[in-house]
Amino acid sequence: MQMQTILELKKDPKMWSLLKYNSYWYKDLNRSFTNVKAYKEDMKNKYHLRPTDKISDAIDNIDLISNVLNALK
């Protein structure tokens, strides 16, 4: 694997741990540095780091707080 790819992966602990559990990515990342973009997208999907996931989590938290406050009334 190229040094540039390894440094990119080690920047984020989640990227490094995903590589440990999904070793099939080694093959793709060894072939080309451009596959790092696809790897990052897969990581965001698996760890729910996309903006839509964050918005959905925020809405769920607001609903939970609202329900708790309504129950306390």
PDB file of C-alpha atoms in Angstrom:
ATOM      1  CA  MET A   1       0.000   0.000   0.000  1.00  0.00           C
ATOM      2  CA  GLN A   2       1.303   3.470  -0.787  1.00  0.00           C
ATOM      3  CA  MET A   3       2.522   5.600   2.069  1.00  0.00           C
ATOM      4  CA  GLN A   4       0.059   8.343   1.107  1.00  0.00           C
ATOM      5  CA  THR A   5      -2.833   5.880   1.503  1.00  0.00           C
ATOM      6  CA  ILE A   6      -1.605   4.655   4.870  1.00  0.00           C
ATOM      7  CA  LEU A   7      -1.232   8.194   6.198  1.00  0.00           C
ATOM      8  CA  GLU A   8      -4.729   9.058   4.988  1.00  0.00           C
ATOM      9  CA  LEU A   9      -6.165   6.033   6.792  1.00  0.00           C
ATOM     10  CA  LYS A  10      -4.318   6.687  10.039  1.00  0.00           C
ATOM     11  CA  LYS A  11      -5.672  10.245  10.262  1.00  0.00           C
ATOM     12  CA  ASP A  12      -9.038   8.930  11.395  1.00  0.00           C
ATOM     13  CA  PRO A  13      -9.240   6.061  13.928  1.00  0.00           C
ATOM     14  CA  LYS A  14     -12.600   4.972  12.506  1.00  0.00           C
ATOM     15  CA  MET A  15     -11.083   4.524   9.066  1.00  0.00           C
ATOM     16  CA  TRP A  16      -8.262   2.446  10.497  1.00  0.00           C
ATOM     17  CA  SER A  17     -10.594   0.229  12.560  1.00  0.00           C
ATOM     18  CA  LEU A  18     -12.937  -0.329   9.608  1.00  0.00           C
ATOM     19  CA  LEU A  19      -9.966  -1.605   7.640  1.00  0.00           C
ATOM     20  CA  LYS A  20      -9.214  -4.122  10.403  1.00  0.00           C
ATOM     21  CA  TYR A  21     -12.736  -5.539  10.321  1.00  0.00           C
ATOM     22  CA  ASN A  22     -13.227  -5.381   6.542  1.00  0.00           C
ATOM     23  CA  SER A  23      -9.972  -6.666   5.144  1.00  0.00           C
ATOM     24  CA  TYR A  24     -11.357  -6.917   1.599  1.00  0.00           C
ATOM     25  CA  TRP A  25     -10.588  -3.194   1.308  1.00  0.00           C
ATOM     26  CA  TYR A  26      -6.835  -3.920   1.362  1.00  0.00           C
ATOM     27  CA  LYS A  27      -7.044  -5.218  -2.195  1.00  0.00           C
ATOM     28  CA  ASP A  28      -8.786  -2.104  -3.510  1.00  0.00           C
ATOM     29  CA  LEU A  29      -6.620   0.323  -1.578  1.00  0.00           C
ATOM     30  CA  ASN A  30      -3.445  -1.395  -2.793  1.00  0.00           C
ATOM     31  CA  ARG A  31      -4.490  -0.917  -6.384  1.00  0.00           C
ATOM     32  CA  SER A  32      -4.948   2.834  -6.366  1.00  0.00           C
ATOM     33  CA  PHE A  33      -5.058   5.833  -4.052  1.00  0.00           C
ATOM     34  CA  THR A  34      -8.249   6.957  -5.790  1.00  0.00           C
ATOM     35  CA  ASN A  35     -10.133   4.106  -4.090  1.00  0.00           C
ATOM     36  CA  VAL A  36      -9.761   5.971  -0.789  1.00  0.00           C
ATOM     37  CA  LYS A  37     -12.768   8.096  -1.748  1.00  0.00           C
ATOM     38  CA  ALA A  38     -14.958   5.002  -2.112  1.00  0.00           C
ATOM     39  CA  TYR A  39     -13.568   3.669   1.166  1.00  0.00           C
ATOM     40  CA  LYS A  40     -14.496   6.915   2.955  1.00  0.00           C
ATOM     41  CA  GLU A  41     -18.042   6.721   1.589  1.00  0.00           C
ATOM     42  CA  ASP A  42     -18.365   3.137   2.811  1.00  0.00           C
ATOM     43  CA  MET A  43     -17.067   4.191   6.231  1.00  0.00           C
ATOM     44  CA  LYS A  44     -19.599   7.023   6.421  1.00  0.00           C
ATOM     45  CA  ASN A  45     -22.408   4.607   5.563  1.00  0.00           C
ATOM     46  CA  LYS A  46     -21.348   1.997   8.122  1.00  0.00           C
ATOM     47  CA  TYR A  47     -20.733   4.442  10.973  1.00  0.00           C
ATOM     48  CA  HIS A  48     -23.732   6.673  10.110  1.00  0.00           C
ATOM     49  CA  LEU A  49     -21.640   9.810   9.578  1.00  0.00           C
ATOM     50  CA  ARG A  50     -23.556  11.226   6.633  1.00  0.00           C
ATOM     51  CA  PRO A  51     -25.315  14.583   7.077  1.00  0.00           C
ATOM     52  CA  THR A  52     -28.727  12.952   6.690  1.00  0.00           C
ATOM     53  CA  ASP A  53     -27.907  10.533   9.517  1.00  0.00           C
ATOM     54  CA  LYS A  54     -26.863  13.399  11.769  1.00  0.00           C
ATOM     55  CA  ILE A  55     -30.061  15.316  11.033  1.00  0.00           C
ATOM     56  CA  SER A  56     -32.150  12.218  11.667  1.00  0.00           C
ATOM     57  CA  ASP A  57     -30.409  11.634  15.009  1.00  0.00           C
ATOM     58  CA  ALA A  58     -30.979  15.267  16.008  1.00  0.00           C
ATOM     59  CA  ILE A  59     -34.690  15.016  15.165  1.00  0.00           C
ATOM     60  CA  ASP A  60     -34.964  11.796  17.176  1.00  0.00           C
ATOM     61  CA  ASN A  61     -33.312  13.490  20.172  1.00  0.00           C
ATOM     62  CA  ILE A  62     -35.668  16.466  19.931  1.00  0.00           C
ATOM     63  CA  ASP A  63     -38.651  14.121  19.821  1.00  0.00           C
ATOM     64  CA  LEU A  64     -37.391  12.237  22.861  1.00  0.00           C
ATOM     65  CA  ILE A  65     -36.863  15.445  24.859  1.00  0.00           C
ATOM     66  CA  SER A  66     -40.302  16.697  23.806  1.00  0.00           C
ATOM     67  CA  ASN A  67     -41.950  13.462  24.934  1.00  0.00           C
ATOM     68  CA  VAL A  68     -40.159  13.554  28.292  1.00  0.00           C
ATOM     69  CA  LEU A  69     -41.202  17.154  28.879  1.00  0.00           C
ATOM     70  CA  ASN A  70     -44.803  16.354  27.958  1.00  0.00           C
ATOM     71  CA  ALA A  71     -44.790  13.428  30.390  1.00  0.00           C
ATOM     72  CA  LEU A  72     -43.512  15.664  33.207  1.00  0.00           C
ATOM     73  CA  LYS A  73     -46.357  18.175  32.787  1.00  0.00           C
TER      74      LYS A  73
END
